[in-house]
Each structure stands twice: as C-alpha cells, then as structure tokens.
Amino acid sequence: MKIVAICGSHRKGNTEWMLKKLLERAAENGAEVELILLRKANIKTCLGCLACEGDGNIRSGVCKIKDDMKEIYPRLLAADCLVFGTPVYFDMLSGLLKNFMDRTCAVWPKLKSKPVAGVAVAEEGIGQAVRNLQSYAGICSMPWVGSVTGLAKAPGEIAKDKNVTRRLLKLADKIMEIKKD
Ligand SMILES: Cc1cc2nc3c(=O)[nH]c(=O)nc-3n(C[C@H](O)[C@H](O)[C@H](O)COP(=O)(O)O)c2cc1C
C-alpha cells in the first residue's frame, strides 16, 4: 500500500501535523508513505490552456508548464491512495491545494478508482472544505474513504485534541484495509 498525502497549508501547522500523524500510523502498519508539502514545491498556476486535452481526439495528458508538477504526476499515479489535507480559508479549501488540483488537469482521468481521503482544520468551522475535496473526488471518480476535521488556530494546537488524533489513527487503519487490485 503506497499512500501519498498532499498538504495544502502555507505553514508547518495543523494540517501538516494531522497528515503526519495519519501517515505515521499507516507506516507502522507497513504502508509506504509520502508527504508532498505544496508550500515547498514550485507549482505555477494552471494557465487554462487545455493543451493537456490535446486536439480533441487524442488527449495529450501533458502539461506544458515546466515546474515541480512534472515529477509529482508520476508519484500521484503510483499511489494506491491519496490523502488531501487543507486548512480552511474562508470556508473553503486553501488556494494552494486548489491550484494543485487544477494542475492535475493533465492526469485526472488516470486517477479514476484511486481511493482518496481528506483532512481539514479550521479555527471555528470547516465550512465547505471537506465538500470541496469530495467534489474533486467525485469528478475524478475516486472513491471517498473518509475525512477527519478539527478546530485549531496556532500551529500545532491540533495535537492537543485527543479525539482528532484517535480519528486520524482510525482513518489510517481504514485506508490500510483497502484491497489493492
Ligand atoms: C486566509 C485565511 C483564511 C481563514 N479562514 C478561516 C475560515 O473561514 N474559518 C475558520 O474557521 N478558520 C479560518 N482560518 C483559520 C485557519 O483555518 C486555522 O488557523 C488553521 O488551523 C490553519 O491550518 P494550518 O495550521 O495547517 O495552516 C483562516 C486562516 C487564514 C490564513
């Protein structure tokens, strides 16, 4: 089981802590895990050119932007399960994660059937953020495994919430139960 988590926070904060906790548990249970920190990656915004769609008959599947997505695409495709993590910004997923999703335009049909889970953290309320992640999963025909949400503001504050930790471990175990093709 190879799990790739994508962190959409601009800081080493609560989202990152949650994803690391989940991955740590999965790794203890034998998973190969990887955390992609979007804040450290050079990922330009989607140009909306649709060059990745090709000429309408043959899908090119290639994004013409030269940046870190080039080496991230194969890692996404090699994963057995993806986990998206986002801080809640104005009741939605972060712009960092949304731009990453936009840039998957080149490969999204190939993500079909790949299970996906999500974590989200907000100061007061999760708003639409988990639904945003589920919408992406739905469009890509990726089965939704589940989500963990929590409330925190300062970086690392979420670690104090034992209920969140318990649910993260449970979600990690649920991912490990997924049968590989
Ligand atoms: C631009 C911005 C917008 C935010 N919008 C919301 C919001 O709509 N609702 C909320 O409860 N918290 C909001 N927050 C607070 C963050 O979701 C919260 O601090 C969270 O813990 C950040 O996660 P992180 O530590 O992983 O970056 C916002 C923070 C920022 C920077």
PDB file of C-alpha atoms and ligand atoms in Angstrom:
ATOM      1  CA  MET A   1       0.000   0.000   0.000  1.00  0.00           C
ATOM      2  CA  LYS A   2       1.511   3.291  -1.110  1.00  0.00           C
ATOM      3  CA  ILE A   3      -0.126   6.374   0.421  1.00  0.00           C
ATOM      4  CA  VAL A   4       0.644   9.842  -0.891  1.00  0.00           C
ATOM      5  CA  ALA A   5      -0.575  12.791   1.185  1.00  0.00           C
ATOM      6  CA  ILE A   6      -0.710  16.330  -0.185  1.00  0.00           C
ATOM      7  CA  CYS A   7      -0.542  19.204   2.287  1.00  0.00           C
ATOM      8  CA  GLY A   8      -2.210  22.444   1.234  1.00  0.00           C
ATOM      9  CA  SER A   9      -1.075  24.663   4.103  1.00  0.00           C
ATOM     10  CA  HIS A  10       1.369  27.526   3.671  1.00  0.00           C
ATOM     11  CA  ARG A  11       2.941  26.820   7.053  1.00  0.00           C
ATOM     12  CA  LYS A  12       4.275  23.984   9.168  1.00  0.00           C
ATOM     13  CA  GLY A  13       0.983  23.932  11.035  1.00  0.00           C
ATOM     14  CA  ASN A  14      -2.033  21.862  11.974  1.00  0.00           C
ATOM     15  CA  THR A  15      -2.775  20.337   8.577  1.00  0.00           C
ATOM     16  CA  GLU A  16       0.778  19.067   8.307  1.00  0.00           C
ATOM     17  CA  TRP A  17       0.644  17.660  11.831  1.00  0.00           C
ATOM     18  CA  MET A  18      -2.589  15.787  11.038  1.00  0.00           C
ATOM     19  CA  LEU A  19      -1.240  14.304   7.821  1.00  0.00           C
ATOM     20  CA  LYS A  20       1.989  13.237   9.525  1.00  0.00           C
ATOM     21  CA  LYS A  21       0.051  11.537  12.329  1.00  0.00           C
ATOM     22  CA  LEU A  22      -2.032   9.612   9.801  1.00  0.00           C
ATOM     23  CA  LEU A  23       0.984   8.621   7.698  1.00  0.00           C
ATOM     24  CA  GLU A  24       2.987   7.621  10.778  1.00  0.00           C
ATOM     25  CA  ARG A  25       0.278   5.138  11.769  1.00  0.00           C
ATOM     26  CA  ALA A  26      -0.007   3.756   8.251  1.00  0.00           C
ATOM     27  CA  ALA A  27       3.782   3.364   8.042  1.00  0.00           C
ATOM     28  CA  GLU A  28       3.789   1.459  11.351  1.00  0.00           C
ATOM     29  CA  ASN A  29       1.294  -0.894   9.730  1.00  0.00           C
ATOM     30  CA  GLY A  30       3.525  -1.461   6.710  1.00  0.00           C
ATOM     31  CA  ALA A  31       2.486   1.224   4.249  1.00  0.00           C
ATOM     32  CA  GLU A  32       4.916   3.066   2.048  1.00  0.00           C
ATOM     33  CA  VAL A  33       4.127   6.710   2.720  1.00  0.00           C
ATOM     34  CA  GLU A  34       4.992  10.043   1.193  1.00  0.00           C
ATOM     35  CA  LEU A  35       4.085  13.604   2.163  1.00  0.00           C
ATOM     36  CA  ILE A  36       4.097  16.293  -0.506  1.00  0.00           C
ATOM     37  CA  LEU A  37       4.342  19.754   1.052  1.00  0.00           C
ATOM     38  CA  LEU A  38       2.904  22.119  -1.518  1.00  0.00           C
ATOM     39  CA  ARG A  39       4.402  25.079   0.390  1.00  0.00           C
ATOM     40  CA  LYS A  40       7.860  23.809  -0.533  1.00  0.00           C
ATOM     41  CA  ALA A  41       7.090  22.964  -4.151  1.00  0.00           C
ATOM     42  CA  ASN A  42       7.383  25.185  -7.180  1.00  0.00           C
ATOM     43  CA  ILE A  43       3.923  24.787  -8.677  1.00  0.00           C
ATOM     44  CA  LYS A  44       2.741  27.507 -11.017  1.00  0.00           C
ATOM     45  CA  THR A  45      -0.914  28.306 -11.586  1.00  0.00           C
ATOM     46  CA  CYS A  46      -2.866  26.459 -14.263  1.00  0.00           C
ATOM     47  CA  LEU A  47      -2.952  28.554 -17.450  1.00  0.00           C
ATOM     48  CA  GLY A  48      -6.295  27.159 -18.527  1.00  0.00           C
ATOM     49  CA  CYS A  49      -4.822  26.478 -21.978  1.00  0.00           C
ATOM     50  CA  LEU A  50      -6.158  22.894 -22.082  1.00  0.00           C
ATOM     51  CA  ALA A  51      -3.084  21.816 -24.066  1.00  0.00           C
ATOM     52  CA  CYS A  52      -3.246  18.688 -21.865  1.00  0.00           C
ATOM     53  CA  GLU A  53      -6.514  17.796 -23.584  1.00  0.00           C
ATOM     54  CA  GLY A  54      -4.753  17.543 -26.941  1.00  0.00           C
ATOM     55  CA  ASP A  55      -6.595  18.051 -30.214  1.00  0.00           C
ATOM     56  CA  GLY A  56      -9.939  16.733 -29.022  1.00  0.00           C
ATOM     57  CA  ASN A  57      -9.330  13.247 -30.450  1.00  0.00           C
ATOM     58  CA  ILE A  58      -6.139  12.276 -28.704  1.00  0.00           C
ATOM     59  CA  ARG A  59      -5.685  13.502 -25.150  1.00  0.00           C
ATOM     60  CA  SER A  60      -2.076  14.649 -24.734  1.00  0.00           C
ATOM     61  CA  GLY A  61      -2.092  14.286 -20.948  1.00  0.00           C
ATOM     62  CA  VAL A  62       0.943  16.538 -20.880  1.00  0.00           C
ATOM     63  CA  CYS A  63       1.058  19.897 -19.113  1.00  0.00           C
ATOM     64  CA  LYS A  64       3.266  22.384 -20.903  1.00  0.00           C
ATOM     65  CA  ILE A  65       4.241  24.246 -17.710  1.00  0.00           C
ATOM     66  CA  LYS A  66       7.749  23.412 -16.569  1.00  0.00           C
ATOM     67  CA  ASP A  67       7.807  23.108 -12.792  1.00  0.00           C
ATOM     68  CA  ASP A  68       7.705  20.556  -9.959  1.00  0.00           C
ATOM     69  CA  MET A  69       4.422  19.008 -11.154  1.00  0.00           C
ATOM     70  CA  LYS A  70       6.463  17.134 -13.753  1.00  0.00           C
ATOM     71  CA  GLU A  71       7.920  14.869 -11.056  1.00  0.00           C
ATOM     72  CA  ILE A  72       4.784  14.924  -8.887  1.00  0.00           C
ATOM     73  CA  TYR A  73       2.484  13.461 -11.592  1.00  0.00           C
ATOM     74  CA  PRO A  74       4.147  10.004 -11.603  1.00  0.00           C
ATOM     75  CA  ARG A  75       4.100   9.912  -7.796  1.00  0.00           C
ATOM     76  CA  LEU A  76       0.354  10.549  -7.787  1.00  0.00           C
ATOM     77  CA  LEU A  77      -0.253   7.869 -10.374  1.00  0.00           C
ATOM     78  CA  ALA A  78       1.862   5.342  -8.460  1.00  0.00           C
ATOM     79  CA  ALA A  79      -0.129   5.834  -5.242  1.00  0.00           C
ATOM     80  CA  ASP A  80      -2.724   3.308  -4.084  1.00  0.00           C
ATOM     81  CA  CYS A  81      -4.450   6.020  -2.058  1.00  0.00           C
ATOM     82  CA  LEU A  82      -4.242   9.820  -1.895  1.00  0.00           C
ATOM     83  CA  VAL A  83      -4.912  11.968   1.168  1.00  0.00           C
ATOM     84  CA  PHE A  84      -5.623  15.665   0.727  1.00  0.00           C
ATOM     85  CA  GLY A  85      -5.009  17.986   3.656  1.00  0.00           C
ATOM     86  CA  THR A  86      -6.211  21.565   3.807  1.00  0.00           C
ATOM     87  CA  PRO A  87      -6.531  24.438   6.223  1.00  0.00           C
ATOM     88  CA  VAL A  88      -9.920  26.116   5.912  1.00  0.00           C
ATOM     89  CA  TYR A  89      -9.666  29.521   4.240  1.00  0.00           C
ATOM     90  CA  PHE A  90     -12.899  31.491   4.041  1.00  0.00           C
ATOM     91  CA  ASP A  91     -14.915  28.298   4.481  1.00  0.00           C
ATOM     92  CA  MET A  92     -13.145  26.591   1.568  1.00  0.00           C
ATOM     93  CA  LEU A  93     -10.045  24.567   0.767  1.00  0.00           C
ATOM     94  CA  SER A  94      -6.812  26.579   0.533  1.00  0.00           C
ATOM     95  CA  GLY A  95      -5.783  28.219  -2.730  1.00  0.00           C
ATOM     96  CA  LEU A  96      -2.550  26.233  -2.612  1.00  0.00           C
ATOM     97  CA  LEU A  97      -4.428  22.941  -2.720  1.00  0.00           C
ATOM     98  CA  LYS A  98      -6.965  24.202  -5.249  1.00  0.00           C
ATOM     99  CA  ASN A  99      -4.195  25.229  -7.629  1.00  0.00           C
ATOM    100  CA  PHE A 100      -2.619  21.802  -7.205  1.00  0.00           C
ATOM    101  CA  MET A 101      -5.959  20.209  -8.110  1.00  0.00           C
ATOM    102  CA  ASP A 102      -6.258  22.459 -11.163  1.00  0.00           C
ATOM    103  CA  ARG A 103      -2.813  21.339 -12.272  1.00  0.00           C
ATOM    104  CA  THR A 104      -3.914  17.688 -12.152  1.00  0.00           C
ATOM    105  CA  CYS A 105      -5.942  18.529 -15.265  1.00  0.00           C
ATOM    106  CA  ALA A 106      -3.235  16.757 -17.267  1.00  0.00           C
ATOM    107  CA  VAL A 107      -3.705  13.426 -15.469  1.00  0.00           C
ATOM    108  CA  TRP A 108      -7.084  13.432 -13.731  1.00  0.00           C
ATOM    109  CA  PRO A 109      -8.698  10.688 -15.868  1.00  0.00           C
ATOM    110  CA  LYS A 110      -5.869   8.402 -14.740  1.00  0.00           C
ATOM    111  CA  LEU A 111      -6.798   8.954 -11.088  1.00  0.00           C
ATOM    112  CA  LYS A 112     -10.101   7.137 -11.635  1.00  0.00           C
ATOM    113  CA  SER A 113     -10.807   4.453  -8.987  1.00  0.00           C
ATOM    114  CA  LYS A 114      -7.907   5.585  -6.788  1.00  0.00           C
ATOM    115  CA  PRO A 115      -9.262   5.908  -3.226  1.00  0.00           C
ATOM    116  CA  VAL A 116      -8.908   9.329  -1.607  1.00  0.00           C
ATOM    117  CA  ALA A 117      -9.333  10.658   1.925  1.00  0.00           C
ATOM    118  CA  GLY A 118      -9.160  14.145   3.404  1.00  0.00           C
ATOM    119  CA  VAL A 119      -8.243  16.128   6.468  1.00  0.00           C
ATOM    120  CA  ALA A 120      -9.238  19.725   7.153  1.00  0.00           C
ATOM    121  CA  VAL A 121      -8.624  22.119  10.013  1.00  0.00           C
ATOM    122  CA  ALA A 122     -10.223  25.446  10.828  1.00  0.00           C
ATOM    123  CA  GLU A 123     -10.285  27.926  13.662  1.00  0.00           C
ATOM    124  CA  GLU A 124     -14.075  27.959  14.027  1.00  0.00           C
ATOM    125  CA  GLY A 125     -15.826  25.979  11.311  1.00  0.00           C
ATOM    126  CA  ILE A 126     -14.970  23.644   8.428  1.00  0.00           C
ATOM    127  CA  GLY A 127     -17.499  25.245   6.057  1.00  0.00           C
ATOM    128  CA  GLN A 128     -17.380  23.722   2.569  1.00  0.00           C
ATOM    129  CA  ALA A 129     -13.775  22.493   2.746  1.00  0.00           C
ATOM    130  CA  VAL A 130     -14.458  18.750   3.012  1.00  0.00           C
ATOM    131  CA  ARG A 131     -17.204  19.069   0.412  1.00  0.00           C
ATOM    132  CA  ASN A 132     -14.632  20.773  -1.852  1.00  0.00           C
ATOM    133  CA  LEU A 133     -12.369  17.738  -1.543  1.00  0.00           C
ATOM    134  CA  GLN A 134     -15.301  15.385  -2.126  1.00  0.00           C
ATOM    135  CA  SER A 135     -16.311  17.323  -5.246  1.00  0.00           C
ATOM    136  CA  TYR A 136     -12.851  16.805  -6.711  1.00  0.00           C
ATOM    137  CA  ALA A 137     -13.040  13.103  -5.827  1.00  0.00           C
ATOM    138  CA  GLY A 138     -16.464  12.843  -7.447  1.00  0.00           C
ATOM    139  CA  ILE A 139     -15.379  14.497 -10.690  1.00  0.00           C
ATOM    140  CA  CYS A 140     -12.347  12.207 -10.881  1.00  0.00           C
ATOM    141  CA  SER A 141     -14.414   9.093  -9.962  1.00  0.00           C
ATOM    142  CA  MET A 142     -12.183   8.463  -6.983  1.00  0.00           C
ATOM    143  CA  PRO A 143     -13.898   6.560  -4.141  1.00  0.00           C
ATOM    144  CA  TRP A 144     -14.084   8.615  -0.945  1.00  0.00           C
ATOM    145  CA  VAL A 145     -12.559   6.793   2.036  1.00  0.00           C
ATOM    146  CA  GLY A 146     -13.391   9.333   4.753  1.00  0.00           C
ATOM    147  CA  SER A 147     -12.280  12.509   6.433  1.00  0.00           C
ATOM    148  CA  VAL A 148     -11.050  13.905   9.722  1.00  0.00           C
ATOM    149  CA  THR A 149     -11.687  17.509  10.694  1.00  0.00           C
ATOM    150  CA  GLY A 150     -10.533  19.528  13.666  1.00  0.00           C
ATOM    151  CA  LEU A 151     -10.563  23.004  15.137  1.00  0.00           C
ATOM    152  CA  ALA A 152      -7.334  24.855  15.935  1.00  0.00           C
ATOM    153  CA  LYS A 153      -5.644  28.164  15.226  1.00  0.00           C
ATOM    154  CA  ALA A 154      -1.989  28.317  16.228  1.00  0.00           C
ATOM    155  CA  PRO A 155       0.423  25.849  14.592  1.00  0.00           C
ATOM    156  CA  GLY A 156       0.499  22.533  16.433  1.00  0.00           C
ATOM    157  CA  GLU A 157      -2.558  23.346  18.560  1.00  0.00           C
ATOM    158  CA  ILE A 158      -4.469  20.469  16.969  1.00  0.00           C
ATOM    159  CA  ALA A 159      -2.107  17.976  18.644  1.00  0.00           C
ATOM    160  CA  LYS A 160      -3.871  18.660  21.947  1.00  0.00           C
ATOM    161  CA  ASP A 161      -7.168  17.306  20.627  1.00  0.00           C
ATOM    162  CA  LYS A 162      -7.080  13.613  21.520  1.00  0.00           C
ATOM    163  CA  ASN A 163     -10.319  12.984  19.673  1.00  0.00           C
ATOM    164  CA  VAL A 164      -8.773  14.226  16.427  1.00  0.00           C
ATOM    165  CA  THR A 165      -5.746  12.002  16.988  1.00  0.00           C
ATOM    166  CA  ARG A 166      -7.988   8.999  17.613  1.00  0.00           C
ATOM    167  CA  ARG A 167      -9.931   9.669  14.403  1.00  0.00           C
ATOM    168  CA  LEU A 168      -6.727  10.123  12.386  1.00  0.00           C
ATOM    169  CA  LEU A 169      -5.449   6.739  13.542  1.00  0.00           C
ATOM    170  CA  LYS A 170      -8.813   5.201  12.674  1.00  0.00           C
ATOM    171  CA  LEU A 171      -8.742   6.726   9.186  1.00  0.00           C
ATOM    172  CA  ALA A 172      -5.196   5.419   8.682  1.00  0.00           C
ATOM    173  CA  ASP A 173      -6.390   1.929   9.643  1.00  0.00           C
ATOM    174  CA  LYS A 174      -9.356   2.216   7.280  1.00  0.00           C
ATOM    175  CA  ILE A 175      -7.015   3.125   4.418  1.00  0.00           C
ATOM    176  CA  MET A 176      -4.890   0.078   5.211  1.00  0.00           C
ATOM    177  CA  GLU A 177      -7.972  -2.123   4.851  1.00  0.00           C
ATOM    178  CA  ILE A 178      -8.441  -1.076   1.215  1.00  0.00           C
ATOM    179  CA  LYS A 179      -7.844  -4.018  -1.065  1.00  0.00           C
ATOM    180  CA  LYS A 180      -5.329  -3.489  -3.816  1.00  0.00           C
ATOM    181  CA  ASP A 181      -6.329  -4.548  -7.365  1.00  0.00           C
TER     182      ASP A 181
HETATM  183  C1  LIG B   1      -6.554  33.369   4.809  1.00  0.00           C
HETATM  184  C2  LIG B   1      -7.144  32.598   5.962  1.00  0.00           C
HETATM  185  C3  LIG B   1      -8.496  32.354   5.986  1.00  0.00           C
HETATM  186  C4  LIG B   1      -9.058  31.639   7.037  1.00  0.00           C
HETATM  187  N1  LIG B   1     -10.410  31.385   7.013  1.00  0.00           N
HETATM  188  C5  LIG B   1     -10.966  30.673   8.006  1.00  0.00           C
HETATM  189  C6  LIG B   1     -12.373  30.385   7.987  1.00  0.00           C
HETATM  190  O1  LIG B   1     -13.105  30.733   7.054  1.00  0.00           O
HETATM  191  N2  LIG B   1     -12.897  29.689   9.020  1.00  0.00           N
HETATM  192  C7  LIG B   1     -12.139  29.268  10.080  1.00  0.00           C
HETATM  193  O2  LIG B   1     -12.690  28.668  10.997  1.00  0.00           O
HETATM  194  N3  LIG B   1     -10.795  29.490  10.118  1.00  0.00           N
HETATM  195  C8  LIG B   1     -10.182  30.183   9.107  1.00  0.00           C
HETATM  196  N4  LIG B   1      -8.824  30.425   9.120  1.00  0.00           N
HETATM  197  C9  LIG B   1      -8.012  29.843  10.213  1.00  0.00           C
HETATM  198  C10 LIG B   1      -7.272  28.561   9.777  1.00  0.00           C
HETATM  199  O3  LIG B   1      -8.131  27.655   9.141  1.00  0.00           O
HETATM  200  C11 LIG B   1      -6.656  27.891  11.002  1.00  0.00           C
HETATM  201  O4  LIG B   1      -5.714  28.767  11.607  1.00  0.00           O
HETATM  202  C12 LIG B   1      -5.985  26.561  10.711  1.00  0.00           C
HETATM  203  O5  LIG B   1      -5.550  25.989  11.907  1.00  0.00           O
HETATM  204  C13 LIG B   1      -4.810  26.720   9.761  1.00  0.00           C
HETATM  205  O6  LIG B   1      -4.255  25.466   9.475  1.00  0.00           O
HETATM  206  P1  LIG B   1      -2.668  25.273   9.333  1.00  0.00           P
HETATM  207  O7  LIG B   1      -2.090  25.434  10.703  1.00  0.00           O
HETATM  208  O8  LIG B   1      -2.489  23.899   8.798  1.00  0.00           O
HETATM  209  O9  LIG B   1      -2.175  26.298   8.364  1.00  0.00           O
HETATM  210  C14 LIG B   1      -8.234  31.155   8.099  1.00  0.00           C
HETATM  211  C15 LIG B   1      -6.865  31.423   8.066  1.00  0.00           C
HETATM  212  C16 LIG B   1      -6.311  32.132   7.007  1.00  0.00           C
HETATM  213  C17 LIG B   1      -4.816  32.378   6.989  1.00  0.00           C
END
